[in-house]
Short mmCIF file of C-alpha atoms in Angstrom, two decimals:
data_model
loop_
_atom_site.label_atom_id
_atom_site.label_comp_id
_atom_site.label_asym_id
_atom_site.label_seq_id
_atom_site.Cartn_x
_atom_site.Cartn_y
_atom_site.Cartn_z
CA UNK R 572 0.00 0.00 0.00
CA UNK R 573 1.39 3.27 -1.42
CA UNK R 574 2.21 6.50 1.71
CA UNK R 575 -0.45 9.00 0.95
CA UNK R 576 1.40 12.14 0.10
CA UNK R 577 1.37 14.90 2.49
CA UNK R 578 -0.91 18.02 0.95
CA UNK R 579 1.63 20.81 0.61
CA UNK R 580 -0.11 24.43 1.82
CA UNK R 581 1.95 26.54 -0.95
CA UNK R 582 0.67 25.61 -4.43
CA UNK R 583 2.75 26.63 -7.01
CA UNK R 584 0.98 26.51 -9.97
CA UNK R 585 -2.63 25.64 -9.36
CA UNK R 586 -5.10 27.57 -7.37
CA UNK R 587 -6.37 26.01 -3.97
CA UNK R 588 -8.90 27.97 -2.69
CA UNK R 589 -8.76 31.54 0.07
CA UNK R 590 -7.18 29.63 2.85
CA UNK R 591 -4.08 29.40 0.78
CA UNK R 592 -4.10 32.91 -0.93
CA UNK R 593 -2.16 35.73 0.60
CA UNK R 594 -3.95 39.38 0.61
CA UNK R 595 -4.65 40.92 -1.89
CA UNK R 596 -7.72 42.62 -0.64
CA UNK R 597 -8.10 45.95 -2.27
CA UNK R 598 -7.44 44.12 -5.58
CA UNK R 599 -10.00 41.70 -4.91
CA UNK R 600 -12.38 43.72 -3.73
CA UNK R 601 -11.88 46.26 -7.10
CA UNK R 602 -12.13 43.66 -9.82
CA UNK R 603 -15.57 42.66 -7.78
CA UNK R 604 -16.44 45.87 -7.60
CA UNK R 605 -15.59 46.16 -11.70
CA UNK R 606 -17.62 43.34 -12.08
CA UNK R 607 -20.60 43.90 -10.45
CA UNK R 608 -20.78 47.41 -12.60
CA UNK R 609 -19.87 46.80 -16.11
CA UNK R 610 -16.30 47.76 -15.90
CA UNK R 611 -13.69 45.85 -17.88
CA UNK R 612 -10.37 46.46 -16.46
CA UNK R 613 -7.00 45.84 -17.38
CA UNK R 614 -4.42 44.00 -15.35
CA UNK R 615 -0.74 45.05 -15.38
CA UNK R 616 1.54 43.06 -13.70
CA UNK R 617 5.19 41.12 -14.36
CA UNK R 618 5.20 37.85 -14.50
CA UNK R 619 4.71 35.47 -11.46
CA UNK R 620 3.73 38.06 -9.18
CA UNK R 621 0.15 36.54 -8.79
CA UNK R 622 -1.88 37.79 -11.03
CA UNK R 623 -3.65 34.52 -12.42
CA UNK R 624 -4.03 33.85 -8.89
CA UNK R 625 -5.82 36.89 -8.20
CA UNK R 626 -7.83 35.93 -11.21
CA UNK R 627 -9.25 32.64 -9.75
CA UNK R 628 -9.56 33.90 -6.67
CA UNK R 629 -12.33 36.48 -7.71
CA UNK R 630 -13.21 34.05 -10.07
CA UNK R 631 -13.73 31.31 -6.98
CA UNK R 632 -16.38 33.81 -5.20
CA UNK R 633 -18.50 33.37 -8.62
CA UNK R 634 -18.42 29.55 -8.15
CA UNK R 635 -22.06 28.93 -7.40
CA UNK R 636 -23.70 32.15 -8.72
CA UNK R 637 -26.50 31.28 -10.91
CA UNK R 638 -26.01 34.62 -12.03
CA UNK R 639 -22.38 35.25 -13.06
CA UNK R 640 -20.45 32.90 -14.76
CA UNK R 641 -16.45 33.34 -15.26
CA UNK R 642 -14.10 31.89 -18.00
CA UNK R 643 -10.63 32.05 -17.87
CA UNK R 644 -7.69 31.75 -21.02
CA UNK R 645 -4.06 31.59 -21.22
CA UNK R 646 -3.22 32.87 -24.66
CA UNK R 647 0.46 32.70 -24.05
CA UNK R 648 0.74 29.44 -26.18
CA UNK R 649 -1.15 31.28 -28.70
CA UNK R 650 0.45 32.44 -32.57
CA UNK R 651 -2.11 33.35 -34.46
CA UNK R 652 -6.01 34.18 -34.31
CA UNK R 653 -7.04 30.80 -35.68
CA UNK R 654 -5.68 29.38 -32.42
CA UNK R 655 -7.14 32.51 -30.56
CA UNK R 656 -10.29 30.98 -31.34
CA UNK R 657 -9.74 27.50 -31.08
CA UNK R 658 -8.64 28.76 -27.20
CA UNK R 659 -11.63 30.73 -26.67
CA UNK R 660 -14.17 27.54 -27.82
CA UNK R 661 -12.53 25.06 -25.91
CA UNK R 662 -12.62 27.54 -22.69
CA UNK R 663 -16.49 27.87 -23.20
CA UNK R 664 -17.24 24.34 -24.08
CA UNK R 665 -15.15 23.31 -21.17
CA UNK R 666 -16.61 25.68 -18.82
CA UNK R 667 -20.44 24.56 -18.98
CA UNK R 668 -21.30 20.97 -18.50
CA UNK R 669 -23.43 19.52 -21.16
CA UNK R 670 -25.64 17.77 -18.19
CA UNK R 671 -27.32 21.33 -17.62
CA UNK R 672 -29.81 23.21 -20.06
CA UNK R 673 -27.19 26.12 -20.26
CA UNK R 674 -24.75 23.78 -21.11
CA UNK R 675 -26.43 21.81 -23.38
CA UNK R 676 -27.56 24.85 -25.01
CA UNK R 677 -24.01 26.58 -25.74
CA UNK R 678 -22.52 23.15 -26.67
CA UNK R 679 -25.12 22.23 -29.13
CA UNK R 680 -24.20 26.04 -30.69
CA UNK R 681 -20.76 25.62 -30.52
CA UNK R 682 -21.34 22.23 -32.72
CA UNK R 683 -23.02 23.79 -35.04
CA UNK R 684 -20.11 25.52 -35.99
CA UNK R 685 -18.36 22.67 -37.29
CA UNK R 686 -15.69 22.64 -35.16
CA UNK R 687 -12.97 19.15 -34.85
CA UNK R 688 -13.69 17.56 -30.88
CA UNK R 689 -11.01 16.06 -29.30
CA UNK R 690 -9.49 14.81 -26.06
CA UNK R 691 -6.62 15.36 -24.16
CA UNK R 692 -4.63 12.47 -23.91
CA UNK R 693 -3.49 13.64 -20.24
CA UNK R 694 -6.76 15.31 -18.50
CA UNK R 695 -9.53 13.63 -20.97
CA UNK R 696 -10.49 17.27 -21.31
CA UNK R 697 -12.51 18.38 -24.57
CA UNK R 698 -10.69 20.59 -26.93
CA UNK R 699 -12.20 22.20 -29.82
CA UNK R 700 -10.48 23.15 -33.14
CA UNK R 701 -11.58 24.64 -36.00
CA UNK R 702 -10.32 23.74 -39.76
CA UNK R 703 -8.10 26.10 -41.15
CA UNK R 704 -9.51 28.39 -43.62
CA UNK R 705 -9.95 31.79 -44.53
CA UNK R 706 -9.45 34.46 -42.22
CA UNK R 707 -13.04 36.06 -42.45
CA UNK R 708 -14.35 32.73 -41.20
CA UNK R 709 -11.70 32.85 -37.88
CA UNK R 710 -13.40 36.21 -37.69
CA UNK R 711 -16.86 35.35 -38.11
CA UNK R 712 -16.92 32.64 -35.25
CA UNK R 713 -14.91 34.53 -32.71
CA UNK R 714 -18.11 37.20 -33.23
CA UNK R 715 -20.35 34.23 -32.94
CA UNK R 716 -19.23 32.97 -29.90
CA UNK R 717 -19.00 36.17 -28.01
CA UNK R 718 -22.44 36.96 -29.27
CA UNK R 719 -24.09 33.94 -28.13
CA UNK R 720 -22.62 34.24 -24.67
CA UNK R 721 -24.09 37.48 -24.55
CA UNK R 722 -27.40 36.88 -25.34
CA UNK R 723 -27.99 34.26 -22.50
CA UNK R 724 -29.63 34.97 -19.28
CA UNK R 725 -26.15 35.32 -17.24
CA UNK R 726 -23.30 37.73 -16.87
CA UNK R 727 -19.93 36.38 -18.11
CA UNK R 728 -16.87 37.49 -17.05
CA UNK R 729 -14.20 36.47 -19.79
CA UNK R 730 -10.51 36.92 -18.07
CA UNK R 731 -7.83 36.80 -21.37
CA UNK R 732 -4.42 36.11 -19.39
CA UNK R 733 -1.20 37.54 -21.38
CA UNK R 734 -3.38 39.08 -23.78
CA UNK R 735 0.14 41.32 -25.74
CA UNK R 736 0.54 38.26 -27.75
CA UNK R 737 -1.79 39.46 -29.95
CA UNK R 738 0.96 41.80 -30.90
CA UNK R 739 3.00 38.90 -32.17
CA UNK R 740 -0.28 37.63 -34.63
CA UNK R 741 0.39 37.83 -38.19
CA UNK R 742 -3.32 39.07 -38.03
CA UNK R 743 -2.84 42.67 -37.15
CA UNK R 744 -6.86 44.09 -37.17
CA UNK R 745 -6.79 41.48 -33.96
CA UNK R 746 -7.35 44.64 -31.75
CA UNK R 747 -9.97 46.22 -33.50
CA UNK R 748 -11.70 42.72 -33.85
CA UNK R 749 -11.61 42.05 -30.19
CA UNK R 750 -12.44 45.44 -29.30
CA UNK R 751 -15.50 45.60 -31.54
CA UNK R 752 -16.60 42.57 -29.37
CA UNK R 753 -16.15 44.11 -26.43
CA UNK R 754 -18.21 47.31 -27.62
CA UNK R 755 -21.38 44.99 -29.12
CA UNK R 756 -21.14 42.64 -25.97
CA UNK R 757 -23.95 44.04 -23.42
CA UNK R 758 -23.48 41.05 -20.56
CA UNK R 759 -20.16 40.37 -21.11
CA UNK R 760 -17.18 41.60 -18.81
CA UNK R 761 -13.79 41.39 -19.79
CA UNK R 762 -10.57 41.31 -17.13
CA UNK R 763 -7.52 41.55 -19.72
CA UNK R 764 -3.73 40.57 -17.83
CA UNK R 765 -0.32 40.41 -19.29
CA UNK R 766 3.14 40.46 -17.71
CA UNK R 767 4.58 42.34 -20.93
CA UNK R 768 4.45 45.89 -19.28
CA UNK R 769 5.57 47.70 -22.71
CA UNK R 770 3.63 45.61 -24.63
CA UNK R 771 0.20 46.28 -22.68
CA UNK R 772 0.90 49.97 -22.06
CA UNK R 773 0.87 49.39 -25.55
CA UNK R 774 -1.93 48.16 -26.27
CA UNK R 775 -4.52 50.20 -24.04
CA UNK R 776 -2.70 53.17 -23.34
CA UNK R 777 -1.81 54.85 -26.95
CA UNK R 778 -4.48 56.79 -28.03
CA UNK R 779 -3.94 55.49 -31.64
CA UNK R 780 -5.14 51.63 -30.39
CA UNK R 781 -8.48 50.37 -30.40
CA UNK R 782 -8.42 49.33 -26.87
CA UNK R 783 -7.60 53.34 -25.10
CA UNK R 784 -9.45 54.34 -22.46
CA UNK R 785 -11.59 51.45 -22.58
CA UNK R 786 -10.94 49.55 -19.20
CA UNK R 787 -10.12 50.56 -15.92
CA UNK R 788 -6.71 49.70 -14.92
CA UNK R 789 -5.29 48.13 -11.89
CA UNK R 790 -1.58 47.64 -11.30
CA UNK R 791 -0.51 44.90 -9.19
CA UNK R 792 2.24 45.29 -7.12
CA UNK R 793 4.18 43.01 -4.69
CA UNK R 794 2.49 42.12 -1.23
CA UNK R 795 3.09 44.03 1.57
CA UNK R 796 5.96 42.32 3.65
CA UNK R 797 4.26 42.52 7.05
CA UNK R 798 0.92 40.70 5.54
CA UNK R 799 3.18 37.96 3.96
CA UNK R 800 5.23 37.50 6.64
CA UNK R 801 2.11 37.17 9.32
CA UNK R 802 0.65 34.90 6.12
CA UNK R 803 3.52 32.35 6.13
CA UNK R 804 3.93 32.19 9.98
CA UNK R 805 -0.09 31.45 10.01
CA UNK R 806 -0.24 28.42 7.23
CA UNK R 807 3.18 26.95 8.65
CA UNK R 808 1.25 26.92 12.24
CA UNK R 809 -2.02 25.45 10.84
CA UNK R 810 0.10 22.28 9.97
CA UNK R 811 1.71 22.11 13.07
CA UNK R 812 5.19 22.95 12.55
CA UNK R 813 7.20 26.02 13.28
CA UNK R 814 9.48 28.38 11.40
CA UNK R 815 11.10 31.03 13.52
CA UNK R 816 10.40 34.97 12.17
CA UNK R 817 14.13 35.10 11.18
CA UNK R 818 13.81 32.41 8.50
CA UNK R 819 10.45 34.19 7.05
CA UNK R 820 12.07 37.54 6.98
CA UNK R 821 15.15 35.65 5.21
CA UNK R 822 12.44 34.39 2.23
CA UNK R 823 11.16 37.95 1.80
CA UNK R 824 14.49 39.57 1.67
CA UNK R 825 15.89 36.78 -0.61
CA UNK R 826 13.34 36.46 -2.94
CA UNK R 827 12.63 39.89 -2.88
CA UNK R 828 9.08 40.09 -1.82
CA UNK R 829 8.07 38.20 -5.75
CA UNK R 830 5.35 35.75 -5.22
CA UNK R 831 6.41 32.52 -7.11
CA UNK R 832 9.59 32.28 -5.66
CA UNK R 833 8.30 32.93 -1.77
CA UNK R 834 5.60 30.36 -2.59
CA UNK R 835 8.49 27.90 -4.25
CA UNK R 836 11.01 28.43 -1.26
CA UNK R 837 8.20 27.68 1.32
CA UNK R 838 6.57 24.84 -0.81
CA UNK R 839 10.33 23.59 -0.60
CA UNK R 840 10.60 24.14 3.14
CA UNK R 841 7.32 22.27 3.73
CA UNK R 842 8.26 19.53 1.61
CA UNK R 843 10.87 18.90 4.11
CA UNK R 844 9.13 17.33 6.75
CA UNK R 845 11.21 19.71 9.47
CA UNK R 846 8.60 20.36 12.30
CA UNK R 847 10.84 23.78 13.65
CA UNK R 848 12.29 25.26 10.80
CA UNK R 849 15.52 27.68 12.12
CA UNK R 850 17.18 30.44 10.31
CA UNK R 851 20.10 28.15 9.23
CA UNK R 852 17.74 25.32 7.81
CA UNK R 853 16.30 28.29 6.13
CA UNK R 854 19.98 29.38 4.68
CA UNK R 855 20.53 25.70 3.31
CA UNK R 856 17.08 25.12 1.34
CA UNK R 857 18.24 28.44 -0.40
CA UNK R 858 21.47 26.35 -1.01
CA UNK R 859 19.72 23.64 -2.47
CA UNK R 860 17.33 25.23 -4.06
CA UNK R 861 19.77 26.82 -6.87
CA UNK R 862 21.91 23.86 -6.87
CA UNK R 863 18.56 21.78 -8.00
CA UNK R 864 17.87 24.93 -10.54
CA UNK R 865 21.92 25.01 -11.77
CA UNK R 866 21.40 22.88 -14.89
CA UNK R 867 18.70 25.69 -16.18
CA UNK R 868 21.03 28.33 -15.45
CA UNK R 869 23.84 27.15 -17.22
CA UNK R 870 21.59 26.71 -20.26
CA UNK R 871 20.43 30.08 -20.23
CA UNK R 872 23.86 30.88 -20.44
CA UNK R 873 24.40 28.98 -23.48
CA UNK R 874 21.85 30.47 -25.08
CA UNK R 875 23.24 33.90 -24.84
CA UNK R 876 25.65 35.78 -26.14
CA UNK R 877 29.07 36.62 -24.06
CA UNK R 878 27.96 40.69 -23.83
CA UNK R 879 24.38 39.61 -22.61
CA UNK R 880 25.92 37.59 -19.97
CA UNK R 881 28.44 39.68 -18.37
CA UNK R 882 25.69 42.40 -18.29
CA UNK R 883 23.16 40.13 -16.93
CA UNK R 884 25.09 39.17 -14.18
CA UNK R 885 26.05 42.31 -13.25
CA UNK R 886 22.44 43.64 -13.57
CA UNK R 887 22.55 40.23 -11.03
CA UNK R 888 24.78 42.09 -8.54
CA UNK R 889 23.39 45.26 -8.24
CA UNK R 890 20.22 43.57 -7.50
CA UNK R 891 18.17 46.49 -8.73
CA UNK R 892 20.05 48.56 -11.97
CA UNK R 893 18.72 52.60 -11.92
CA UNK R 894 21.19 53.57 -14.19
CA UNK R 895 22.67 51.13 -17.05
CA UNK R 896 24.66 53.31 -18.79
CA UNK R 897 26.47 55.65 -15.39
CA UNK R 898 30.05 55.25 -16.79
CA UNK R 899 30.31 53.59 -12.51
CA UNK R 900 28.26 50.77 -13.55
CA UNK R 901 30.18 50.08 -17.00
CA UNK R 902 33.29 50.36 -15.36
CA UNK R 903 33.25 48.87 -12.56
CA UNK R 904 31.87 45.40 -14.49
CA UNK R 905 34.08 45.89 -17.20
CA UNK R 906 31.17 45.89 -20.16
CA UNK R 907 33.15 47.91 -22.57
CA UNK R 908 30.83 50.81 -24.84
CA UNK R 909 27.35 52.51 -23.73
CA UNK R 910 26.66 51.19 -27.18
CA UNK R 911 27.33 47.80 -26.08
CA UNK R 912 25.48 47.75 -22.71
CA UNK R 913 22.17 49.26 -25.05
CA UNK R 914 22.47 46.17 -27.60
CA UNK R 915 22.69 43.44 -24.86
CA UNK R 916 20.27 45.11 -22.57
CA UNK R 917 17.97 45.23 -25.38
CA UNK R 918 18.37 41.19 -26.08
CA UNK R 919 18.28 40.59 -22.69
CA UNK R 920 14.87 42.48 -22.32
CA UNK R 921 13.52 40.64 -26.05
CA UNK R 922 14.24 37.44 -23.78
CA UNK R 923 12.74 38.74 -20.73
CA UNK R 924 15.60 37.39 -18.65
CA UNK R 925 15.60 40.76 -17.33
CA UNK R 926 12.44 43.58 -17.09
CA UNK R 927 12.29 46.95 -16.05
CA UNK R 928 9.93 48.14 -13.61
CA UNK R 929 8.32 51.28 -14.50
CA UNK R 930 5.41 51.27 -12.07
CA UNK R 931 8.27 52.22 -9.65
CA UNK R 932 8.76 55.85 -8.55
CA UNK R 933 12.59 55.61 -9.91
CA UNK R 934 12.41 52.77 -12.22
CA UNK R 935 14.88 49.95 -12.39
CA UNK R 936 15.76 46.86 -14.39
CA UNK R 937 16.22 43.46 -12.33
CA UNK R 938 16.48 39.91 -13.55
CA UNK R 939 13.13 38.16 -13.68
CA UNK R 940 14.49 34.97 -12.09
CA UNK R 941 15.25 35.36 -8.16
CA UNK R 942 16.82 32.47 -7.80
CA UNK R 943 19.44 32.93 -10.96
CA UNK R 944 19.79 36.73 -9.97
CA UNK R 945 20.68 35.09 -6.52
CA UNK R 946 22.98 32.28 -8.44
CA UNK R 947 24.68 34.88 -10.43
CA UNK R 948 25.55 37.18 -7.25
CA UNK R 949 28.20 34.15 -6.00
CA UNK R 950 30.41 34.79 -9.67
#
């Protein structure tokens, strides 16, 4: 007979309900508030700070509304607006089970449509495809769908996660297709998130895009120490082990208050088994944890050029970079020409190894990945 493995309280990837969400009240509470009066909204944040978590969690108050009904997509994967729509069918048909009149309805329209069923060979989940062919008829379905939704007796809230790689379709009326949905769509809500800063500034803030000053938007930011902190001490308690405040205020400092990688470092902790967790068990998992991430890092480093290296670790070293070009900072890391820091930094930001925070009061680039920038520092 197999051990039953121990349910871990950090989930990395997955969303497992409020008791194992940290804050994130007044963001909660606005996207509700968004939602219960018409108001799309769009979602800045950089990537694995929580926002699809945020996401399901407002989503998970709609769970048994009769009233409200929330879909979620990941267009990430995404390349072109044929698979756009093939994303957005196999979201709906997915989301209402056939067993219900609702259900039966919307799949029974979605079938009508022609579209190729299949099933995942992993999750036996449905997934709907549509043949390829031209692009009016792409076109013509995504209206379809969004129109039928509308017209039922329900509110839908559609959430479109990393929604700037439309930017990258070869399709480029995509905005102005979306956005006419949007306009025509009388019970539909939209939540629109992407981790692409630039990209989604982009997008909804230049007055010569479709999507300006359409949504209300709502910047996430990183949670506030003392609430994480008091969040962490509180879960570890629940399961009956202790970690002593100095190892918790380690995590935050290491990681740098980002959310997947103080989730990751405690998930790691817990998956320990160590009932009193001390500061220097604390110091050790960090250890281990880039030693069991080393592989990666040396591939990223393969995959880049010399130039981009050197200035990514140093970018590494000064933990946050104000100034890339201060003739200090090229000195003092030996990366040759201003010239030469602007190419790599530019490659480096293409690759989103690195980002630059502009939401800050003095902005400042930083590598995305804690645990390399923390890898890199020891060079």
């Amino acid at each position: 007979m197999g051990v039953e493995k121990e349910f871990n309280p950090f989930p990395l990837t997955v969303y497992k309900g409020p008791a194992h969400f940290c804050d994130r009240e007044e963001e909660t509470a606005e996207l509700q508030r968004n939602i219960r009066n018409d108001i799309n909204t769009t979602l800045f944040a950089i990537r694995r700070i929580g926002k699809t978590g945020l996401i399901h969690h407002v989503f998970d108050r709609y769970r048994d509304s009769r009233r409200t009904s929330c879909i979620y997509i990941d267009i990430l994967g995404t390349s072109s607006l044929k698979e756009f729509c093939d994303h957005l069918a196999t979201a709906i048909y997915q989301r209402f089970p056939e067993q219900r009149s609702l259900g039966k309805k919307i799949i029974d329209f979605i079938r009508m449509l022609r579209p190729v069923i299949s099933y995942d060979g992993l999750s036996g989940q449905p997934e709907v495809s549509f043949e390829t062919g031209e692009i009016r008829r792409t076109e013509n379905t995504i209206h379809q769908l969004f129109n039928f939704l509308d017209g039922q007796k329900i509110k839908i809230v559609f959430a479109i996660d990393e929604f700037q790689q439309i930017l990258e379709y070869p399709e480029k009326n995509t905005e102005a297709l979306l956005r006419s949905c949007m306009q025509h769509s009388k019970n539909t809500i939209f939540i629109f998130s992407g981790s692409n800063q630039k990209m989604m500034h982009e997008i909804f803030n230049s007055g010569k895009r479709p999507f300006f000053a359409s949504c209300s938007n709502l910047h996430l930011d990183y949670i506030d120490r003392k609430q994480y902190e008091s969040f962490i001490q509180r879960v570890f308690r629940k399961y009956k082990r202790v970690i002593d405040p100095e190892s918790i205020s380690f995590i935050y400092t290491w990681t740098l208050g980002h959310t997947f990688y103080i989730q990751y470092f405690c998930n790691y902790l817990f998956s320990t088994g160590n009932k009193h967790i001390r500061l220097q068990d604390t110091r050790n998992a960090a250890t281990e944890i880039l030693m069991r991430n080393e592989n990666l890092f040396y591939q990223y480093r393969n995959l880049i050029t010399k130039p981009q290296w050197k200035l990514l670790t140093a970018i590494a070293k000064e933990t946050r970079l104000y100034k890339p070009h201060a003739h200090l900072f090229i000195r003092a890391h030996g990366l040759g020409t201003s010239s030469m820091v602007t190419r790599s930094m530019e490659a480096l930001l293409e690759k989103e190894l690195i980002f630059q925070n502009t939401m800050a009061e003095n902005p400042y680039y930083e590598v995305y990945d804690k645990f390399l920038m923390r890898w890199l520092q020891h060079f």
